[in-house]
Coordinates of C-alpha atoms in Angstrom, one line a residue:
M32 CA 63.3 -64.3 57.6
K33 CA 61.6 -62.5 60.3
E34 CA 60.4 -59.7 58.3
K35 CA 58.9 -62.1 55.8
C36 CA 57.1 -64.0 58.1
L37 CA 56.0 -60.2 59.5
K38 CA 54.5 -59.5 56.1
L39 CA 52.6 -63.1 56.0
L40 CA 50.8 -62.5 59.0
Q41 CA 49.8 -58.8 57.7
F42 CA 48.9 -60.6 54.6
L43 CA 46.3 -63.1 56.2
R44 CA 45.2 -60.6 58.4
T45 CA 43.7 -58.3 55.4
R46 CA 42.2 -62.0 54.0
K47 CA 43.6 -60.4 50.7
W48 CA 43.7 -64.2 49.4
L49 CA 39.9 -64.4 50.0
T50 CA 39.3 -61.4 47.4
G51 CA 41.8 -63.0 45.0
G52 CA 39.7 -66.0 44.7
L53 CA 36.5 -64.3 44.4
I54 CA 38.5 -62.4 41.5
L55 CA 39.5 -66.0 40.0
V56 CA 36.0 -67.3 40.3
L57 CA 34.7 -64.5 38.4
I58 CA 37.3 -64.5 35.6
I59 CA 36.5 -68.4 35.3
T60 CA 33.0 -67.8 34.9
A61 CA 33.5 -65.1 32.7
V62 CA 36.2 -67.1 30.1
F63 CA 33.4 -70.1 30.1
A64 CA 30.9 -68.2 29.5
G65 CA 32.2 -66.1 26.2
R66 CA 33.1 -69.7 25.4
L67 CA 29.5 -71.0 25.4
N68 CA 28.7 -67.7 23.6
R69 CA 31.4 -68.3 20.9
E70 CA 30.8 -72.4 20.2
K71 CA 26.6 -72.2 21.4
V72 CA 27.9 -75.3 23.2
P73 CA 24.5 -76.7 25.1
V74 CA 24.4 -75.9 28.4
D75 CA 23.7 -79.7 29.6
E76 CA 27.1 -80.6 28.0
F77 CA 29.3 -77.6 29.4
P78 CA 31.7 -79.6 32.0
Q79 CA 30.4 -77.9 35.2
T80 CA 32.4 -76.2 37.8
V81 CA 32.0 -77.9 41.5
M82 CA 33.2 -75.3 44.1
P83 CA 33.1 -76.6 47.8
T84 CA 30.5 -75.3 49.8
C85 CA 29.5 -75.5 53.9
R86 CA 26.6 -74.4 55.9
V87 CA 25.8 -71.7 58.4
D88 CA 25.5 -73.4 61.9
R89 CA 25.5 -72.7 65.2
G90 CA 28.8 -73.6 68.2
D91 CA 31.3 -71.2 69.7
V92 CA 33.7 -68.8 68.3
K93 CA 36.9 -68.4 70.1
M94 CA 39.0 -65.3 69.3
V95 CA 43.2 -65.6 70.2
V96 CA 46.2 -63.5 70.3
Y97 CA 48.9 -65.6 69.5
A98 CA 52.4 -65.2 70.7
T99 CA 55.7 -67.2 71.1
G100 CA 57.8 -67.2 74.1
N101 CA 59.7 -69.3 77.0
I102 CA 58.9 -71.3 80.1
E103 CA 60.4 -69.5 82.7
E104 CA 60.6 -70.3 86.8
V105 CA 58.0 -68.3 88.9
L106 CA 60.7 -68.0 91.5
R107 CA 64.2 -67.7 90.8
E108 CA 67.3 -66.5 92.8
E109 CA 70.7 -65.2 90.9
I110 CA 73.3 -64.7 93.9
N111 CA 75.9 -62.4 92.8
I112 CA 79.0 -61.7 95.1
A113 CA 80.8 -58.3 94.7
S114 CA 84.0 -59.7 97.1
D115 CA 87.6 -60.1 96.5
A116 CA 87.4 -62.6 99.3
K117 CA 88.1 -66.4 98.8
V118 CA 85.7 -69.3 99.2
L119 CA 86.8 -71.0 102.6
S120 CA 83.9 -73.8 101.6
V121 CA 81.2 -74.7 99.4
N122 CA 78.2 -76.3 101.4
V123 CA 75.6 -77.5 98.5
E124 CA 76.1 -79.1 95.0
K125 CA 74.8 -78.5 91.6
G126 CA 70.9 -80.3 91.1
Q127 CA 70.7 -80.5 95.2
E128 CA 67.2 -79.0 96.4
V129 CA 67.6 -76.2 99.1
K130 CA 65.3 -74.5 101.7
A131 CA 65.2 -70.6 102.2
G132 CA 68.1 -69.8 104.6
D133 CA 70.3 -73.0 103.6
L134 CA 74.0 -72.4 104.1
L135 CA 75.1 -72.4 100.5
F136 CA 78.9 -71.4 100.6
V137 CA 81.2 -69.5 103.2
L138 CA 83.3 -66.4 102.3
D139 CA 87.0 -65.9 103.7
D140 CA 85.4 -63.7 106.8
S141 CA 89.0 -62.9 108.6
Q142 CA 89.2 -58.8 107.8
A143 CA 85.6 -58.7 108.1
A144 CA 85.8 -60.3 111.9
L145 CA 88.1 -58.1 112.9
N146 CA 85.7 -54.6 111.5
Y147 CA 83.4 -56.0 113.1
A148 CA 85.2 -56.8 116.8
R149 CA 86.7 -52.9 116.1
E150 CA 82.8 -51.2 115.7
K151 CA 81.5 -53.3 118.1
L152 CA 83.9 -52.7 120.9
A153 CA 83.7 -48.5 120.3
Y154 CA 79.8 -49.2 120.3
D155 CA 79.8 -51.0 123.8
K156 CA 81.9 -48.5 124.8
L157 CA 79.5 -45.1 124.1
K158 CA 76.8 -47.0 125.7
R159 CA 78.2 -47.8 128.7
E160 CA 79.0 -44.1 128.8
L161 CA 75.4 -42.9 127.9
D162 CA 73.9 -45.4 130.3
E163 CA 76.4 -44.4 133.3
E164 CA 74.9 -40.9 132.5
L165 CA 71.3 -42.0 132.6
K166 CA 72.3 -44.2 135.7
N167 CA 73.2 -40.8 137.4
L168 CA 70.9 -38.8 136.2
K169 CA 73.4 -36.0 134.9
T170 CA 70.7 -34.5 132.9
P171 CA 68.1 -32.3 132.6
Y172 CA 65.4 -34.3 132.0
I173 CA 63.9 -36.9 134.9
Y174 CA 62.1 -39.7 133.7
S175 CA 59.7 -42.6 135.5
P176 CA 61.0 -45.6 136.2
E177 CA 58.0 -47.8 136.0
A178 CA 55.1 -47.4 134.1
G179 CA 52.0 -46.5 136.3
L180 CA 49.5 -43.7 137.6
I181 CA 50.8 -40.7 138.7
T182 CA 50.1 -40.0 142.5
Q183 CA 51.6 -37.2 143.9
L184 CA 54.1 -34.4 141.9
S185 CA 56.0 -32.4 144.9
V186 CA 57.4 -29.5 142.7
I187 CA 56.4 -26.8 140.3
N188 CA 57.8 -24.8 137.7
G189 CA 60.3 -22.6 139.3
S190 CA 61.2 -25.3 142.4
V191 CA 64.6 -25.6 143.2
V192 CA 65.6 -29.4 143.7
Q193 CA 68.5 -31.2 144.8
K194 CA 69.8 -34.7 144.3
D195 CA 68.0 -37.6 145.0
T196 CA 65.1 -34.6 145.8
V197 CA 61.6 -37.2 145.4
V198 CA 59.7 -34.9 142.5
A199 CA 56.7 -37.3 142.2
R200 CA 55.5 -40.6 143.0
V201 CA 53.7 -43.3 140.6
A202 CA 51.7 -46.3 141.5
R203 CA 52.0 -49.3 140.0
T204 CA 48.2 -50.2 138.4
D205 CA 49.1 -53.3 136.2
Y206 CA 49.3 -55.7 139.2
F207 CA 48.4 -56.3 143.0
E208 CA 49.4 -58.1 146.1
L209 CA 48.1 -59.9 148.5
K210 CA 49.4 -61.1 151.8
G211 CA 48.0 -64.5 153.2
F212 CA 48.8 -66.1 156.1
F213 CA 50.0 -69.6 157.0
N214 CA 51.0 -72.1 160.1
S215 CA 54.3 -73.5 160.5
V216 CA 53.9 -76.3 158.8
D217 CA 52.3 -75.1 155.6
I218 CA 54.8 -72.5 155.2
N219 CA 57.4 -74.9 154.5
Q220 CA 55.6 -75.3 150.7
F221 CA 56.2 -71.7 149.9
K222 CA 59.2 -70.3 148.2
V223 CA 59.9 -67.1 145.9
G224 CA 59.0 -67.6 142.5
D225 CA 56.1 -70.2 143.0
K226 CA 53.7 -70.3 141.1
V227 CA 50.3 -70.4 142.7
E228 CA 46.8 -68.9 142.6
V229 CA 44.1 -66.4 144.2
F230 CA 40.7 -67.3 144.8
I231 CA 39.0 -63.4 144.8
Q232 CA 35.7 -63.8 146.8
D233 CA 33.8 -61.3 144.9
F234 CA 34.5 -62.7 141.6
L235 CA 34.3 -66.4 142.8
N236 CA 37.1 -67.5 140.4
Y237 CA 40.9 -68.2 140.9
F238 CA 43.5 -65.8 139.3
P239 CA 47.1 -66.9 138.7
A240 CA 49.9 -65.3 141.3
T241 CA 53.4 -65.5 142.0
V242 CA 55.0 -65.8 145.6
V243 CA 57.3 -62.7 146.0
K244 CA 58.1 -63.1 149.6
V245 CA 58.1 -65.6 152.0
D246 CA 58.0 -64.4 155.7
S247 CA 60.3 -66.9 157.5
K248 CA 60.3 -65.3 161.3
G249 CA 56.3 -65.5 161.5
Q250 CA 54.3 -62.7 164.1
G251 CA 52.0 -64.2 167.1
T252 CA 48.6 -64.1 167.4
I253 CA 46.2 -63.5 169.9
E254 CA 45.8 -67.4 170.8
G255 CA 49.6 -67.9 171.5
G256 CA 50.0 -69.4 168.1
I257 CA 52.2 -68.1 165.4
L258 CA 51.4 -67.4 161.8
Y259 CA 53.6 -66.8 158.7
G260 CA 53.1 -64.4 155.9
V261 CA 53.3 -65.4 152.2
T262 CA 53.3 -62.2 149.7
V263 CA 52.2 -62.5 146.2
Q264 CA 51.7 -60.5 142.9
I265 CA 48.6 -61.0 140.8
T266 CA 48.6 -59.4 137.5
N267 CA 45.1 -57.1 137.0
P268 CA 43.6 -58.1 134.2
G269 CA 41.3 -55.7 134.5
G270 CA 38.7 -54.9 137.1
L271 CA 40.2 -55.6 140.3
S272 CA 40.5 -53.6 143.3
Q273 CA 41.6 -52.7 146.6
S274 CA 38.1 -53.4 147.4
N275 CA 38.3 -57.5 146.3
K276 CA 39.3 -60.0 149.3
G277 CA 40.6 -63.2 148.6
Y278 CA 43.1 -66.1 149.7
I279 CA 45.7 -68.0 148.5
N280 CA 45.9 -71.6 147.3
K281 CA 48.4 -74.0 146.1
G282 CA 47.9 -77.6 146.0
G283 CA 45.0 -77.5 148.1
T284 CA 46.6 -75.7 150.9
R285 CA 45.2 -72.3 151.3
S286 CA 45.8 -69.3 153.5
I287 CA 43.9 -68.5 156.2
G288 CA 41.0 -66.4 156.3
L289 CA 40.2 -63.6 153.6
E290 CA 42.8 -60.9 152.9
P291 CA 42.0 -57.5 151.0
L292 CA 44.0 -56.8 147.7
K293 CA 46.9 -54.4 148.2
M294 CA 48.5 -52.1 145.4
P295 CA 52.0 -51.9 145.9
D296 CA 54.0 -49.4 147.3
D297 CA 54.4 -45.8 145.5
I298 CA 57.8 -45.5 143.6
E299 CA 59.4 -42.5 144.3
I300 CA 61.0 -40.6 141.7
K301 CA 63.8 -38.4 142.3
A302 CA 66.0 -35.9 140.8
G303 CA 69.5 -37.3 139.7
K304 CA 71.4 -33.6 140.1
M305 CA 70.9 -29.7 141.1
G306 CA 68.6 -28.1 139.3
K307 CA 65.4 -25.8 138.4
V308 CA 62.5 -27.3 137.4
R309 CA 61.5 -25.8 133.9
D310 CA 58.8 -27.8 132.7
I311 CA 56.1 -30.4 133.9
H312 CA 54.9 -32.8 131.5
V313 CA 52.7 -34.6 133.7
S314 CA 49.7 -33.9 135.7
Q315 CA 48.7 -35.5 139.1
G316 CA 46.5 -39.0 138.0
D317 CA 47.9 -39.5 134.9
H318 CA 48.8 -43.0 133.3
V319 CA 52.4 -42.9 132.2
A320 CA 54.8 -45.7 130.4
K321 CA 58.2 -46.5 131.5
N322 CA 60.9 -44.1 130.7
D323 CA 58.2 -41.1 130.2
L324 CA 59.5 -37.8 130.6
I325 CA 58.1 -36.2 133.7
I326 CA 60.2 -33.2 134.3
T327 CA 62.8 -31.3 132.7
L328 CA 65.2 -29.4 134.4
D329 CA 66.8 -26.0 133.1
S330 CA 70.3 -27.2 132.5
E331 CA 71.6 -26.2 128.8
E332 CA 75.0 -27.6 129.1
Q333 CA 74.2 -31.1 130.5
Q334 CA 71.5 -31.4 127.9
Y335 CA 74.1 -30.5 124.9
I336 CA 76.5 -33.1 126.4
L337 CA 73.6 -35.9 126.6
K338 CA 72.8 -34.8 122.9
E339 CA 76.7 -35.3 121.8
K340 CA 76.9 -38.7 122.9
Q341 CA 73.6 -39.7 121.9
L342 CA 74.7 -38.5 118.4
E343 CA 78.1 -40.5 118.7
L344 CA 76.2 -43.6 119.9
Q345 CA 74.1 -43.5 116.7
L346 CA 77.1 -43.1 114.4
A347 CA 78.9 -45.9 116.2
E348 CA 75.6 -48.4 116.0
L349 CA 75.5 -47.6 111.9
S350 CA 79.4 -48.6 111.8
Y351 CA 78.9 -51.7 114.0
Q352 CA 75.2 -52.8 111.8
K353 CA 77.0 -52.1 108.8
S354 CA 80.0 -54.2 109.8
L355 CA 78.0 -57.0 111.1
E356 CA 76.5 -56.6 107.7
E357 CA 79.7 -57.2 106.0
L358 CA 80.2 -59.6 108.3
E359 CA 77.1 -61.9 107.5
K360 CA 77.9 -61.5 103.8
S361 CA 80.4 -64.1 104.3
Q362 CA 78.0 -66.8 105.0
V363 CA 75.9 -66.8 101.7
K364 CA 72.2 -68.2 102.2
A365 CA 69.2 -69.2 100.1
S366 CA 66.4 -66.9 100.5
I367 CA 64.0 -69.3 98.3
D368 CA 63.0 -73.1 98.2
G369 CA 64.4 -74.3 95.0
V370 CA 66.9 -76.6 93.1
V371 CA 70.1 -75.6 92.6
T372 CA 70.7 -75.1 88.8
E373 CA 74.0 -73.3 88.8
L374 CA 76.9 -72.8 91.0
N375 CA 80.0 -71.3 90.1
V376 CA 82.1 -71.0 93.2
I377 CA 85.0 -73.2 93.3
V378 CA 87.2 -73.2 96.9
G379 CA 89.9 -71.3 97.6
T380 CA 89.1 -69.0 94.2
N381 CA 87.3 -65.5 94.1
P382 CA 83.6 -65.8 93.2
G383 CA 83.3 -64.4 89.8
N384 CA 81.9 -61.0 88.9
N385 CA 80.7 -61.9 85.2
Q386 CA 78.2 -64.3 86.3
P387 CA 75.9 -65.8 89.4
A388 CA 77.9 -67.4 92.3
V389 CA 74.5 -69.7 92.9
T390 CA 71.4 -69.5 90.8
I391 CA 68.1 -71.4 92.9
S392 CA 65.4 -72.0 90.9
N393 CA 61.8 -73.5 92.2
T394 CA 60.4 -75.3 89.5
S395 CA 57.3 -76.1 91.4
D396 CA 55.4 -73.2 89.9
L397 CA 56.3 -72.4 86.5
K398 CA 55.2 -69.5 83.7
M399 CA 55.6 -69.0 80.4
K400 CA 56.9 -65.6 79.0
V401 CA 55.7 -64.1 75.6
K402 CA 55.9 -61.4 73.3
V403 CA 52.6 -59.7 72.2
L404 CA 52.5 -57.8 69.0
E405 CA 51.5 -53.8 69.6
E406 CA 48.6 -53.8 67.6
D407 CA 47.3 -57.1 69.6
I408 CA 48.2 -55.9 73.1
H409 CA 45.1 -53.9 73.4
Y410 CA 43.4 -57.4 73.5
V411 CA 45.0 -58.7 76.5
E412 CA 43.9 -58.2 79.7
L413 CA 45.1 -59.8 83.4
G414 CA 43.0 -63.4 84.3
Q415 CA 42.4 -64.1 80.5
V416 CA 42.5 -68.0 80.1
A417 CA 45.1 -69.4 77.6
D418 CA 46.3 -72.5 75.8
V419 CA 50.1 -73.0 75.7
Y420 CA 51.7 -75.5 73.7
V421 CA 55.8 -76.5 73.5
N422 CA 57.5 -77.7 70.9
A423 CA 59.1 -81.1 73.1
Y424 CA 55.2 -82.0 73.4
G425 CA 53.5 -81.0 69.8
E426 CA 49.9 -80.6 70.1
Q427 CA 50.1 -81.1 73.9
R428 CA 47.4 -78.4 75.4
F429 CA 48.7 -76.6 79.2
S430 CA 46.1 -74.3 80.5
G431 CA 47.4 -71.0 81.9
T432 CA 46.2 -67.5 82.9
V433 CA 47.4 -64.2 82.2
T434 CA 49.3 -62.8 85.5
K435 CA 51.2 -59.7 84.4
I436 CA 51.4 -57.6 81.2
A437 CA 54.5 -55.1 80.7
Q438 CA 53.5 -51.4 80.3
R439 CA 56.5 -50.4 78.5
G440 CA 57.2 -52.0 74.9
I441 CA 60.5 -53.9 73.6
L442 CA 61.6 -52.7 70.1
E443 CA 62.7 -55.5 67.9
G444 CA 63.8 -54.4 64.7
S445 CA 60.9 -52.5 63.0
S446 CA 58.3 -54.3 65.4
V447 CA 57.2 -53.5 68.7
F448 CA 56.4 -56.1 71.6
F449 CA 55.1 -56.2 75.4
E450 CA 56.1 -58.8 77.6
V451 CA 53.3 -61.1 78.8
E452 CA 53.5 -63.4 81.7
I453 CA 51.2 -66.6 81.6
S454 CA 50.8 -68.8 84.8
L455 CA 50.7 -72.5 84.3
E456 CA 47.9 -74.2 86.2
E457 CA 49.4 -77.6 86.1
P458 CA 53.0 -77.7 84.7
G459 CA 53.6 -81.3 84.5
P460 CA 56.4 -82.3 82.2
L461 CA 57.4 -78.8 81.3
K462 CA 61.2 -77.4 81.9
S463 CA 62.4 -74.0 82.5
G464 CA 63.9 -72.8 79.0
M465 CA 61.2 -74.8 76.7
A466 CA 60.3 -73.1 73.9
G467 CA 56.8 -72.7 72.4
D468 CA 53.7 -70.4 72.0
A469 CA 50.3 -69.2 73.2
D470 CA 46.6 -68.8 72.3
I471 CA 45.5 -66.2 74.9
V472 CA 41.7 -66.4 74.5
V473 CA 40.3 -62.2 74.0
L474 CA 36.8 -63.2 73.4
Y475 CA 34.8 -66.2 73.5
K476 CA 31.2 -66.5 72.5
E477 CA 28.9 -69.4 72.8
N478 CA 26.0 -71.1 70.4
V479 CA 25.9 -68.1 68.1
L480 CA 25.8 -68.6 64.1
R481 CA 29.1 -68.7 62.3
L482 CA 31.1 -69.8 59.4
P483 CA 34.7 -70.6 58.9
P484 CA 37.0 -68.1 57.6
G485 CA 37.2 -69.4 54.1
A486 CA 33.6 -68.6 53.4
L487 CA 33.6 -65.0 53.6
T488 CA 35.8 -61.8 52.3
I489 CA 35.9 -59.2 55.4
E490 CA 35.4 -55.7 53.9
N491 CA 35.3 -53.2 56.5
D492 CA 35.1 -53.5 60.6
G493 CA 31.9 -55.7 60.9
I494 CA 31.0 -56.0 57.2
A495 CA 31.7 -59.1 55.5
T496 CA 30.9 -60.6 51.6
V497 CA 29.8 -64.2 51.4
M498 CA 28.5 -66.4 47.7
V499 CA 25.5 -68.0 48.1
K500 CA 23.3 -69.2 45.5
D501 CA 20.6 -67.6 43.6
A502 CA 17.4 -68.8 42.7
D503 CA 18.7 -70.6 39.9
G504 CA 21.7 -72.1 41.6
N505 CA 23.9 -70.1 40.5
P506 CA 26.2 -67.8 43.3
E507 CA 25.7 -64.3 44.0
P508 CA 27.4 -62.3 46.4
R509 CA 25.6 -61.1 50.0
T510 CA 26.8 -58.3 52.3
I511 CA 26.6 -59.4 55.7
R512 CA 27.7 -58.3 59.3
I513 CA 30.1 -60.3 61.4
G514 CA 31.0 -60.3 65.4
A515 CA 33.8 -61.7 67.0
E516 CA 36.7 -63.0 64.4
G517 CA 38.5 -66.6 66.0
V518 CA 40.8 -68.6 64.4
E519 CA 38.5 -71.6 63.2
H520 CA 35.2 -69.6 63.0
I521 CA 33.7 -66.1 62.4
E522 CA 30.7 -65.2 64.4
I523 CA 27.5 -64.4 62.0
I524 CA 25.5 -61.3 63.3
E525 CA 23.3 -60.8 60.4
G526 CA 22.7 -61.7 56.8
L527 CA 22.7 -65.4 56.8
N528 CA 20.4 -68.1 58.8
E529 CA 21.3 -71.3 60.0
G530 CA 21.6 -74.2 57.5
D531 CA 22.4 -71.3 54.3
E532 CA 25.1 -72.7 51.9
V533 CA 28.0 -70.4 50.9
L534 CA 30.7 -71.4 48.8
L535 CA 33.7 -72.1 50.7
L536 CA 36.3 -69.9 48.6
G537 CA 39.5 -70.7 51.0
G538 CA 38.8 -74.5 51.1
Q539 CA 37.3 -76.3 53.8
M540 CA 39.5 -76.0 57.4
N541 CA 39.8 -79.4 59.4
P542 CA 38.2 -78.0 62.7
G543 CA 40.7 -80.4 64.5
M544 CA 43.6 -79.2 63.3
H545 CA 46.5 -76.8 65.5
Q546 CA 47.0 -73.4 63.4
V547 CA 50.3 -73.2 62.8
I548 CA 50.3 -69.3 61.5
K549 CA 47.8 -67.1 63.9
Y550 CA 47.9 -63.5 64.7

């Protein structure tokens, strides 16, 4: 049946039926002409054969590529489980709406939990061992404990250092400190961790700060009183320096006088073990980040031990992560929003491997997937509009746009098809799985001269023949140039004018009729 349809489409494409119609007209004319000569019948007594005609008019020509297919969801998730574990619980029902991340069902995870606990224990043990190595600096490397500015380097290449030898100093540059003074009453309003503000005189602005120290003992003044110090930490937004002065303010209670900003004390960087300086990786004045490498000591044996432990930890982490993934697989969750359209899991049984455990469909966005013949695929481009029809809704038209064109064809019988996806603008009542067809508009011309296909015979690309009336009113053939070939009309480029009457060999077409057979 399919082969017969393809042959019929090919037959219609070549317009052989039009050529046959023209030959039939010529034969009929010759027969009646011979009869006139034999019987000498007067012309006015000869029965006239009335053939339908049409006139060249102006309008639109739409060329389409026809294809059939089915409605599908744009988003669809099929969850397949390759596991021997039994289902412990099912948390959804068929037809239920779910959100991405919702729990669908749970598998028996006892073995996975045991494996996870074992791998986690091994990982934590190795990590503690490595952390201990780093803590005691039993390594040839010396790192910066904080981000900041290298203010001093105390060693050179070849220097021998002992454990706890200060090799460098780093100053924190990301914040400043300010110490303000309060009387014995106001000091009671402050405690470590309080959020306050500091007014910087040079900027005439307040900056947020945090209390880091409160002096409870106080110190005497030359006037005989006692003042209590409060030290706050101010994050440097950029632009602050030690030349700036300010005061602390909390709820209207402010410190006495203006005090200068102060950089925090330098942090000492110490060697964790005895060794000889092999490489210095920074210079005085460099900015470093936390854990940046500062100095390498010549201790190859210790370096090998550290690398070995780091490798062991990496391998343990891989095993730990794998066991965690296996454990998480026991809790199967949705990855998209949608409706549960298939549910093939039952508590106490193993999920089948030959069908999806759960299928989730997002029916808010639908598409039609159609198959286009290989001889037509070169007309189809992304972004072209399409008129979609489904069998369930007859002639009701749904608008769509071509969003995907397959790069590889599919052989079916003796024909090759290419899959094309059409995104539907307003699917309305359409449902996934519905069958139908689509007219992909590959060319659209407005306000051009045109004729219905039944009025002409196509000879070659761009050339056609029509039957027009001569001076005596008799039909005669005329060669014309044509352009776009649409379903209902063909564009006339040259050879006819608007209003010209031509013989309609193929019979009159109803412009409102939806074509059932197209190409």
